[in-house]
Short mmCIF file of C-alpha atoms in Angstrom, two decimals:
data_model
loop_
_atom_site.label_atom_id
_atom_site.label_comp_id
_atom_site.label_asym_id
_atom_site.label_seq_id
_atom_site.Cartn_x
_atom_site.Cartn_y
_atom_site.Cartn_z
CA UNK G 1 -12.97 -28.41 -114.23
CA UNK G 2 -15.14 -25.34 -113.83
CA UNK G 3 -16.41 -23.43 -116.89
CA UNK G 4 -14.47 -20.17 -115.64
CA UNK G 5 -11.14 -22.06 -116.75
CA UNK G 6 -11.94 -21.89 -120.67
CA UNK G 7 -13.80 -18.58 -120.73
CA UNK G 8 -10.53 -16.30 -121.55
CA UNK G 9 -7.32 -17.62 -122.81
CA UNK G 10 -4.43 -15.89 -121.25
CA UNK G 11 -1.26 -15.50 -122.75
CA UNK G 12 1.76 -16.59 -121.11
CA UNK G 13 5.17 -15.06 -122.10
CA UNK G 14 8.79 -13.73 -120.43
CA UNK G 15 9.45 -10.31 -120.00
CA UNK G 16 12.85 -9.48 -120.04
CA UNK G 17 14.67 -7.70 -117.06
CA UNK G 18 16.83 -6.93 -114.81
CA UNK G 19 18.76 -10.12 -113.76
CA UNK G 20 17.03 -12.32 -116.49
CA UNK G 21 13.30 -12.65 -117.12
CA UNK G 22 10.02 -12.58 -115.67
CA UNK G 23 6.98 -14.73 -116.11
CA UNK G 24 4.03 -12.65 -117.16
CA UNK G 25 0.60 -14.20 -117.56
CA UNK G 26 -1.75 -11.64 -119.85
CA UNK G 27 -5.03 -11.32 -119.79
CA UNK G 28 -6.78 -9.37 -122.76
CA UNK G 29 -9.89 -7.77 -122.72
CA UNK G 30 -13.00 -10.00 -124.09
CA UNK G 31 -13.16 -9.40 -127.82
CA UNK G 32 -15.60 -7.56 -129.53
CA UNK G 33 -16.73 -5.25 -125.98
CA UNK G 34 -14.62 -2.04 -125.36
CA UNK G 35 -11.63 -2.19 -123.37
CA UNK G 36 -12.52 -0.28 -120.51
CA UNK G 37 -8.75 -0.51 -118.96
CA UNK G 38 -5.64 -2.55 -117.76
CA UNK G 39 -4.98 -3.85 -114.59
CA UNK G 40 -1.39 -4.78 -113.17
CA UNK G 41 -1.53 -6.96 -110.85
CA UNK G 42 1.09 -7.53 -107.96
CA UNK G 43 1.22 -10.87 -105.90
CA UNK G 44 1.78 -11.21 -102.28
CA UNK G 45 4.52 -12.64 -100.21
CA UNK G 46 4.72 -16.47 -99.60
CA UNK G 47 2.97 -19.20 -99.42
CA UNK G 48 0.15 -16.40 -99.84
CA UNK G 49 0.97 -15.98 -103.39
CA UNK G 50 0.24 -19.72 -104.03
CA UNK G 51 -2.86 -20.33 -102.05
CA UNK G 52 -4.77 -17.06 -103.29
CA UNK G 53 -3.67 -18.56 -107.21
CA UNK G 54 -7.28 -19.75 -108.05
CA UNK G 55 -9.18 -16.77 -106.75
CA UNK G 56 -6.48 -14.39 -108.54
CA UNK G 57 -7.46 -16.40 -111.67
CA UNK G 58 -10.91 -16.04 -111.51
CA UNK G 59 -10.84 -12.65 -110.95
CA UNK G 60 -8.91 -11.88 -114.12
CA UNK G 61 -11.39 -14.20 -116.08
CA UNK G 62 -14.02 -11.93 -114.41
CA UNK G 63 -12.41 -8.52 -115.28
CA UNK G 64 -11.38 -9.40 -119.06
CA UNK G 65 -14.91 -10.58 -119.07
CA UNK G 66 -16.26 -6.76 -118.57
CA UNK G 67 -13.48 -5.54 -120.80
CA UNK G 68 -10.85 -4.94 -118.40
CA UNK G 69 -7.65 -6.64 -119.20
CA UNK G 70 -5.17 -7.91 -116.37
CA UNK G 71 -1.01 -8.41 -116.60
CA UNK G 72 -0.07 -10.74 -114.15
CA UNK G 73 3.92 -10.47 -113.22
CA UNK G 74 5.79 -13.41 -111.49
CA UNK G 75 8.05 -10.86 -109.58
CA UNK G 76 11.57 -11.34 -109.26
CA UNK G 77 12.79 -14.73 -107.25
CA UNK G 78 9.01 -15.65 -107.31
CA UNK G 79 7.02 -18.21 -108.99
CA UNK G 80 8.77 -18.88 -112.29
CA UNK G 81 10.44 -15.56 -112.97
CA UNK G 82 14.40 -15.38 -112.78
CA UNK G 83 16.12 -15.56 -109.39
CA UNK G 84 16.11 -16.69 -106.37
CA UNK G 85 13.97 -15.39 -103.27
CA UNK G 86 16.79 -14.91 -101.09
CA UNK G 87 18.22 -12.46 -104.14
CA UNK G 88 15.30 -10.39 -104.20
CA UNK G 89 14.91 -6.85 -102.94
CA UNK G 90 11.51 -4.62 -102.34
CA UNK G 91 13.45 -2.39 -104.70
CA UNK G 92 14.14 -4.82 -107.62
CA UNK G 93 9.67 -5.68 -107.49
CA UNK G 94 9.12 -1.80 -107.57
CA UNK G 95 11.36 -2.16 -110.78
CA UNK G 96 9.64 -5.09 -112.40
CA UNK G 97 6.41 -3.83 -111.77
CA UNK G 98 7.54 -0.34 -113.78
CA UNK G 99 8.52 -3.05 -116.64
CA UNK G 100 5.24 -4.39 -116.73
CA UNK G 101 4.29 -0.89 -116.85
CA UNK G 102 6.06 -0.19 -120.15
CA UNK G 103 4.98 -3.19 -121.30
CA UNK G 104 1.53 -2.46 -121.07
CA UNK G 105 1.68 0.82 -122.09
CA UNK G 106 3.71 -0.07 -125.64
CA UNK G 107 0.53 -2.73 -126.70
CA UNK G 108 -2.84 -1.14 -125.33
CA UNK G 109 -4.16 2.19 -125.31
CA UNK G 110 -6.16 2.37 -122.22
CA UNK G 111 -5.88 3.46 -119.11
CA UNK G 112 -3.85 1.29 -116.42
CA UNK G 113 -4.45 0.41 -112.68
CA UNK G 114 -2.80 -1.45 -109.75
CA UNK G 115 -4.32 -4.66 -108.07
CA UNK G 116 -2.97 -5.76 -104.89
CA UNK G 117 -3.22 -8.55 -102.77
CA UNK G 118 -1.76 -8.15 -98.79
CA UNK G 119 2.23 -7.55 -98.90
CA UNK G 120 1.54 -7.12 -102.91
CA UNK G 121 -0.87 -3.83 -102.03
CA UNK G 122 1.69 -2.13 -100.60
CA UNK G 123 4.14 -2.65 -103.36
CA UNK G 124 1.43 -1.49 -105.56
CA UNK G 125 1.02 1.77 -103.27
CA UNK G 126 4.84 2.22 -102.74
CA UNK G 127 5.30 2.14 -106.12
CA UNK G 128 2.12 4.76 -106.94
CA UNK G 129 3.81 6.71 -104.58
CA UNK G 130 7.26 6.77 -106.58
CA UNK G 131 5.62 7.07 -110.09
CA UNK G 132 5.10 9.50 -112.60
CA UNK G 133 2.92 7.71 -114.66
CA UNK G 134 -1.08 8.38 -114.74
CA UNK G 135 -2.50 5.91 -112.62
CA UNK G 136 -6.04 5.00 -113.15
CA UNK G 137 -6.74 3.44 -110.35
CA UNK G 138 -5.63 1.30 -107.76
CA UNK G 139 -7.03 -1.86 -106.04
CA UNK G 140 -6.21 -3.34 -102.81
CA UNK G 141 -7.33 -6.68 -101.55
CA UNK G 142 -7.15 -7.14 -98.02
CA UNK G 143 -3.73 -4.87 -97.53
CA UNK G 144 -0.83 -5.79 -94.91
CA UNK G 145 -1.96 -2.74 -92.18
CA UNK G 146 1.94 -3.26 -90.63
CA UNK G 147 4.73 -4.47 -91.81
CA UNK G 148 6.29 -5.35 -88.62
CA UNK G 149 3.09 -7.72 -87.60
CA UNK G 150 3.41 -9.28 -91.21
CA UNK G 151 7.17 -10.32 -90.30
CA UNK G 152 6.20 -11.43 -87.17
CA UNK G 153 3.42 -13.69 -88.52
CA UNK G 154 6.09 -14.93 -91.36
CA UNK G 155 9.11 -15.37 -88.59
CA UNK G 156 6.57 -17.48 -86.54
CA UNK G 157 6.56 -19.93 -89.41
CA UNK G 158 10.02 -21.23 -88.64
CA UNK G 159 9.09 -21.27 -84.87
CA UNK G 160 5.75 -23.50 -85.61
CA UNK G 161 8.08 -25.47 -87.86
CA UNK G 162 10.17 -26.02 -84.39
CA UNK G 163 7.48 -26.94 -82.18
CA UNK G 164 6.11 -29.05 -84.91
CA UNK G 165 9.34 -31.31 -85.20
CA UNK G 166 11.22 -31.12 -81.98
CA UNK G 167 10.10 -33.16 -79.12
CA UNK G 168 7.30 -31.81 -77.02
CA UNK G 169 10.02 -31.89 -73.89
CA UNK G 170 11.79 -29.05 -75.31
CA UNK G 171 10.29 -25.74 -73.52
CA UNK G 172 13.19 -23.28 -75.63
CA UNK G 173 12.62 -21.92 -78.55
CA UNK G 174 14.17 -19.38 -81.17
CA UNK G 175 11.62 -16.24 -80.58
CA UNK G 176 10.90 -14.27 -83.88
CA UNK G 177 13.07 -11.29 -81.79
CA UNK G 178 15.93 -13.52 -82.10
CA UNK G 179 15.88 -13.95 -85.28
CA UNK G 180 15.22 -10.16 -85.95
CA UNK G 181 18.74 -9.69 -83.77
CA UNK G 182 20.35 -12.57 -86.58
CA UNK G 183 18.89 -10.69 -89.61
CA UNK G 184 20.07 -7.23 -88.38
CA UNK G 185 23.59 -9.07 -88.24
CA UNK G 186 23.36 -9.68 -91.82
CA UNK G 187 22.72 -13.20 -91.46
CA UNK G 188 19.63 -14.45 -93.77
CA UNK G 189 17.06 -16.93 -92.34
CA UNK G 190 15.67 -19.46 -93.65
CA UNK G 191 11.44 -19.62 -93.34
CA UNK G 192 9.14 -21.94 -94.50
CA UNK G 193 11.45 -23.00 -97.55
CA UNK G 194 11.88 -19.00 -98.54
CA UNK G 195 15.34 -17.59 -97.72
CA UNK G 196 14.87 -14.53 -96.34
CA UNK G 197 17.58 -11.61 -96.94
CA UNK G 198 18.49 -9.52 -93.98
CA UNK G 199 17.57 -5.86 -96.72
CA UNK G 200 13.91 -8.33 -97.55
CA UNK G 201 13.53 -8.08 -93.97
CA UNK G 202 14.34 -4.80 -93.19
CA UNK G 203 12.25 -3.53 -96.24
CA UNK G 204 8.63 -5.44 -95.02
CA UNK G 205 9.53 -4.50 -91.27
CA UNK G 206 9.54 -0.78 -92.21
CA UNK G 207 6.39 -0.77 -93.91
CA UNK G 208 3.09 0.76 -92.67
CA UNK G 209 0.19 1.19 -94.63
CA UNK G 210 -1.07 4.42 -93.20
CA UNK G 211 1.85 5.91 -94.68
CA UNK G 212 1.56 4.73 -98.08
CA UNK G 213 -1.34 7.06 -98.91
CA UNK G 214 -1.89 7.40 -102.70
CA UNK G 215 -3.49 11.01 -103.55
CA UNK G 216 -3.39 10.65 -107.53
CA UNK G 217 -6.27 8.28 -108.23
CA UNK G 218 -9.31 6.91 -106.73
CA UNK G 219 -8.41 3.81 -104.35
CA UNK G 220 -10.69 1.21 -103.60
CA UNK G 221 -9.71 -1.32 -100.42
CA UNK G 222 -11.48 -4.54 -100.17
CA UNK G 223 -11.54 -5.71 -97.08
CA UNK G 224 -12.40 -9.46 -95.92
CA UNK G 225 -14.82 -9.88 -92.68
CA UNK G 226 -15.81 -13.22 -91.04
CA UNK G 227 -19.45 -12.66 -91.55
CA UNK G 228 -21.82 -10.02 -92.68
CA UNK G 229 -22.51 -6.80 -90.75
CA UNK G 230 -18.79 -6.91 -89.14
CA UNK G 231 -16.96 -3.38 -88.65
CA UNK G 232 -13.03 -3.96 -89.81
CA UNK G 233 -10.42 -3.99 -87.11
CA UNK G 234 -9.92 -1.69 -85.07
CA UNK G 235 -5.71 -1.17 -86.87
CA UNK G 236 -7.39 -0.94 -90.51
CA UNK G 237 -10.00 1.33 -88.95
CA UNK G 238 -6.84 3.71 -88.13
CA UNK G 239 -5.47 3.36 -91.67
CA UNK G 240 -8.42 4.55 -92.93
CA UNK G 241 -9.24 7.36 -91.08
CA UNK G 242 -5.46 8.71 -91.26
CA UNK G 243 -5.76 8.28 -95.37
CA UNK G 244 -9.15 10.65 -95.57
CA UNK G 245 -7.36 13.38 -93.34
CA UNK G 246 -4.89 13.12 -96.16
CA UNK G 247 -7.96 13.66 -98.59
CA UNK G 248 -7.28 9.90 -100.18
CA UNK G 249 -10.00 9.28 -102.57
CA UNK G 250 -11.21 6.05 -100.72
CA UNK G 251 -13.96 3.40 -101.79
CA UNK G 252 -14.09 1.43 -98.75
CA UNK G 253 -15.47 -2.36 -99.57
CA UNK G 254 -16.37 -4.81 -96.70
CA UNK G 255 -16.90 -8.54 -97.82
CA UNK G 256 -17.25 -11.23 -95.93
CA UNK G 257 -15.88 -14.50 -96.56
CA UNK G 258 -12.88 -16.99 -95.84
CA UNK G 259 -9.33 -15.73 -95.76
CA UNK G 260 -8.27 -17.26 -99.36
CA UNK G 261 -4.78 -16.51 -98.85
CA UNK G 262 -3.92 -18.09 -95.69
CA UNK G 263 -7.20 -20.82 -95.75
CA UNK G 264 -5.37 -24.35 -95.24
CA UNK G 265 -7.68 -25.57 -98.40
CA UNK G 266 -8.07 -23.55 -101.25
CA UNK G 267 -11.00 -21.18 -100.66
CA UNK G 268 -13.23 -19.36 -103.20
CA UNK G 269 -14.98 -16.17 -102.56
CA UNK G 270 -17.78 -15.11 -105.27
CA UNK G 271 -18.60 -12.15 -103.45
CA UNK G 272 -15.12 -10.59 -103.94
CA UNK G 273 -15.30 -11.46 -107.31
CA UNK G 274 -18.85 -9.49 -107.80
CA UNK G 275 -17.47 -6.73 -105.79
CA UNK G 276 -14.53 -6.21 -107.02
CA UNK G 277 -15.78 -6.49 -110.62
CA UNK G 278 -18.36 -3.59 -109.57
CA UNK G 279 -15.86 -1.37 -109.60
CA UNK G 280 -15.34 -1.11 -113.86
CA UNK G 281 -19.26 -1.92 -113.87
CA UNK G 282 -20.11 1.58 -111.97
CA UNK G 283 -18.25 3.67 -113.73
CA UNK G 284 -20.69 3.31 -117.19
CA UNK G 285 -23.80 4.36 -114.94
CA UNK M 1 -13.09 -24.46 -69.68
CA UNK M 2 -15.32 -22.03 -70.12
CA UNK M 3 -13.99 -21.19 -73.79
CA UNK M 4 -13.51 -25.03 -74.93
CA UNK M 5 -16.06 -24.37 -77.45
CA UNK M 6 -14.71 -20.66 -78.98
CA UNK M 7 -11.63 -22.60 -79.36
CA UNK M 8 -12.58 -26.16 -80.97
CA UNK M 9 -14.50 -23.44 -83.77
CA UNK M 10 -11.19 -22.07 -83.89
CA UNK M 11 -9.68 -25.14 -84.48
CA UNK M 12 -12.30 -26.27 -87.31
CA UNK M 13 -12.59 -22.73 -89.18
CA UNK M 14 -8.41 -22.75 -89.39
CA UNK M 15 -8.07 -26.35 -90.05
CA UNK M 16 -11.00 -26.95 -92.36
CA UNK M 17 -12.15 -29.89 -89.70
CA UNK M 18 -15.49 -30.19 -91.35
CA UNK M 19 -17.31 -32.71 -89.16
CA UNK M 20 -14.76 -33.80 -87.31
CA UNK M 21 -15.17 -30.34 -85.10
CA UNK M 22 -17.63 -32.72 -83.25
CA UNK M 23 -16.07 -35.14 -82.65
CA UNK M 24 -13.48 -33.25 -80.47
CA UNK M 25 -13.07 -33.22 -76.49
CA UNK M 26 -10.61 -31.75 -74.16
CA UNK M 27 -8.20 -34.69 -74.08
CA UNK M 28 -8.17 -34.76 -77.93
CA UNK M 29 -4.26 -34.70 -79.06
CA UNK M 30 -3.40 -32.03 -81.70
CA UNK M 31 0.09 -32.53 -82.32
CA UNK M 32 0.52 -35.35 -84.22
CA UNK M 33 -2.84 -36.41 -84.42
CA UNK M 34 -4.28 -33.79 -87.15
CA UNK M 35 -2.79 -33.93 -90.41
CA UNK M 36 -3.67 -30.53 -91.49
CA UNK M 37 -1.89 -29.19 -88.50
CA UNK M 38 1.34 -27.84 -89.79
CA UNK M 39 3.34 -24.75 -89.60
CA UNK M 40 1.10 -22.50 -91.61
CA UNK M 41 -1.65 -23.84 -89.51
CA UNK M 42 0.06 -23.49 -85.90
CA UNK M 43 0.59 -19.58 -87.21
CA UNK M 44 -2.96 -19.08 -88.72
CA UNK M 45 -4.22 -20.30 -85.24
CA UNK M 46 -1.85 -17.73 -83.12
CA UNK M 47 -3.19 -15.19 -85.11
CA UNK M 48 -6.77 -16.19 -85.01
CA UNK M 49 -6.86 -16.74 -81.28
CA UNK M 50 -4.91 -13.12 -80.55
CA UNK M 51 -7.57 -11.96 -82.83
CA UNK M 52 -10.62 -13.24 -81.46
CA UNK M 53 -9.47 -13.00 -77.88
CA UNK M 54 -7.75 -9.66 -77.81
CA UNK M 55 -4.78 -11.48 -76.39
CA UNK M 56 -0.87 -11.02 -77.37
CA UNK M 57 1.31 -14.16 -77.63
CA UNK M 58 4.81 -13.62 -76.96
CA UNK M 59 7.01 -16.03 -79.06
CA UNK M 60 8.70 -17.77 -75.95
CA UNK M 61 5.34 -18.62 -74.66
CA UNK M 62 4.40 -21.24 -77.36
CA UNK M 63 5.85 -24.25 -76.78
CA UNK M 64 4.79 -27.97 -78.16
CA UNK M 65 3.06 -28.52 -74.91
CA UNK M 66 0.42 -25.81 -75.52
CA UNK M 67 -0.75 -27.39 -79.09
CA UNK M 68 -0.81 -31.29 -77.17
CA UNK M 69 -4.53 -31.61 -77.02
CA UNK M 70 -7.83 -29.67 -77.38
CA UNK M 71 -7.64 -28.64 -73.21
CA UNK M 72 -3.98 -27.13 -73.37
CA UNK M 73 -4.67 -25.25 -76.06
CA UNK M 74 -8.11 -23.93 -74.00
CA UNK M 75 -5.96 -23.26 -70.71
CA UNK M 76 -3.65 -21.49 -72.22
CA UNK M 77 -5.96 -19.59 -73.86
CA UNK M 78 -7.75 -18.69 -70.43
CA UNK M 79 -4.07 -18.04 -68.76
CA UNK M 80 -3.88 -15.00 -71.16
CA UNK M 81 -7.02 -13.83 -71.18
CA UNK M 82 -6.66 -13.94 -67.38
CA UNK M 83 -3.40 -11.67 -67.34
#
C-alpha cells in the first residue's frame, strides 16, 4: 500500500436527509498548518464514480495536506448513501449537496468551494447557480460539455452489453434513440446495472455546460489532454469562449494524462494532483 | 488498411493491451478473444475512434460483426471516414 493511504485519516460518518442518510467521508485540514478552506466535493455518474475512487482519494490527501479540507458526499442512490439509483432525481443531489453545505458550515469557519468531476461538475455549477451562499471557489475536473452526448455514451452501454452477449448473426439492435422514445414514455431502462428513471434522463439530456456559467467566484476547469502541447476540443473550446463573453472568472488548466474515469484499469495522474493542488498554493504568493 | 495501425493503438490505449498491442494482426478476433473487452470498453472505443477520426457512429451501425477481429474493426473505420 502506498504511503499516501496513512498520511490523513478521514472521518467517515452519515448525514442525515431527505429519504434516510448519506455517506459522507471528511477530510480535515492537516493539523497544526492554517486551514486555508473547505472543499465539497460532488461525484460523477456511473461506473465513473467508482473508477476515478483512487485519484479522488489522493487528491483529498493532497489538499488536507496544504490545509484545505475536503467533504466527500455519497449522493443519494449512490455508493452507500440511502436509496436506490433508479429513485434518484438531479433535484434530490442539488439538495444533498446544500446539506453538506450546512454541514460544513456548522463545524469550520473557512471559506467553502465546489469540486467536480464530469456529470458531478455540472451539479456543482447547477447548484452555484441556484445558491445563495458565498462560494469560494469552484473546481471542475474534466466537465460533461453536453448532456445529451453524455446520455448517449451511457445508453450505448446497454447496446455494447447487446452486441457483447447476443450472437454475432444478429444485425438488429435497440439504438440509444429507441430507448430515448421508451424513457420519454415513462418507462425506466435498465444500463449497465444502474436503473435509469425516465425524470434522471430527462434531467442529464437537458444539460449543457455553456449554460451553466457561474459569475460569483473564480472557476478553475481542468481539463485532461492525451499528451502535452494538445489544444482541448474543439466543443470545450466553445464552452469556454461563450463563459468569458459572460465575464466568467476562468483559470483554464490543460493536463495531460489518461482518462482516470473511464480507463479500463485504474489510472493515476500526479500531474492533476500537482495542478490542481496549485490552485490553494498560489493564492499565499 | 491504411489505418490498421491508428486503430490497434486504439485498441491498446482503451484496453490497457500492454505488449500484447504487438502481437496483433488483421485477422486477430476481438469478441470473445480479449478479456478486457466488455461493455464499458466497446463504448470507450466508439468514443475514442469518433474522436480521433472525426467520424459519427450511428447506433444501428454497430453490430457484433464490426468488433469480430482487428480488420473489421479497421474497415469499418475506413467505410466512415470514406462517407
Amino acid at each position: 500500500m502506498n504511503s499516501f493511504l496513512h498520511d490523513a485519516p478521514a472521518t467517515p460518518f452519515f448525514l442525515k436527509a431527505e429519504l434516510g442518510e448519506r455517506f459522507c467521508l471528511y477530510y480535515p485540514p492537516s493539523p497544526g498548518g492554517e486551514c486555508r478552506g473547505v472543499l465539497i466535493y460532488v461525484h460523477p455518474f456511473g461506473e465513473e464514480m467508482n473508477k476515478s475512487r483512487r485519484m479522488v482519494a489522493m487528491q483529498a490527501r493532497a489538499f488536507a495536506a496544504v490545509g484545505v479540507g475536503v467533504l466527500q458526499i455519497d449522493l443519494f442512490g449512490c455508493g452507500d448513501s440511502s436509496g436506490e439509483f433508479g429513485n434518484a432525481s438531479w433535484n434530490i443531489w442539488k439538495r444533498d449537496l446544500a446539506a453538506a453545505w450546512s454541514w460544513l458550515e456548522d463545524r469550520v469557519a473557512a471559506p467553502i468551494g465546489l469540486w467536480g468531476l464530469r456529470l458531478g461538475a455540472l451539479l456543482a455549477l447547477d447548484l452555484a447557480r441556484s445558491s445563495e451562499n458565498a462560494i469560494d471557489r469552484i473546481i471542475l475536473w474534466q466537465p460533461v460539455i453536453s448532456g445529451e452526448s453524455f446520455l448517449t455514451r451511457f445508453l450505448r452501454l446497454r447496446l455494447a452489453n447487446e452486441i457483447l452477449f447476443t450472437d454475432a448473426g444478429t444485425e438488429k439492435n435497440t439504438g440509444t434513440n429507441g430507448m430515448r422514445s421508451s424513457l420519454r414514455a415513462g418507462n425506466p431502462l435498465e444500463v449497465a446495472g444502474y436503473e435509469l428513471s425516465p425524470e434522471m434522463a430527462a434531467a442529464i439530456d437537458s444539460l449543457q455546460a455553456a449554460e451553466l456559467f457561474v459569475t460569483q467566484c473564480p472557476v478553475h476547469w481542468f481539463e485532461i489532454v492525451a499528451e502535452p502541447g494538445r489544444s482541448m476540443s474543439a466543443v470545450g473550446a466553445k464552452v469556454v469562449t461563450a463563459w468569458k463573453q459572460k465575464a466568467v472568472d476562468l483559470h483554464l488548466h490543460l493536463v495531460p494524462c489518461l482518462p482516470f474515469w473511464a480507463t479500463q484499469e485504474i489510472s493515476e495522474c500526479p500531474e492533476l494532483l500537482l495542478a490542481t493542488t496549485n490552485v490553494f498554493a498560489e493564492q499565499t504568493r | 488498411m491504411q489505418h490498421l495501425e491508428e486503430v490497434k493503438k486504439i485498441l491498446s490505449d482503451v484496453l490497457s493491451l500492454g505488449e500484447r498491442k504487438n502481437s496483433l494482426t488483421e485477422d486477430s478476433s476481438l469478441l470473445g478473444s480479449i478479456p478486457e473487452l466488455d461493455s464499458m470498453a466497446v463504448v470507450n472505443l466508439i468514443t475514442t475512434m469518433e474522436e480521433h477520426f472525426d467520424i459519427t457512429v450511428d447506433d444501428d451501425e454497430i453490430t457484433a460483426s464490426t468488433f469480430e477481429t482487428v480488420g473489421t474493426l479497421t474497415h469499418f473505420v475506413e467505410q466512415k471516414l470514406a462517407e
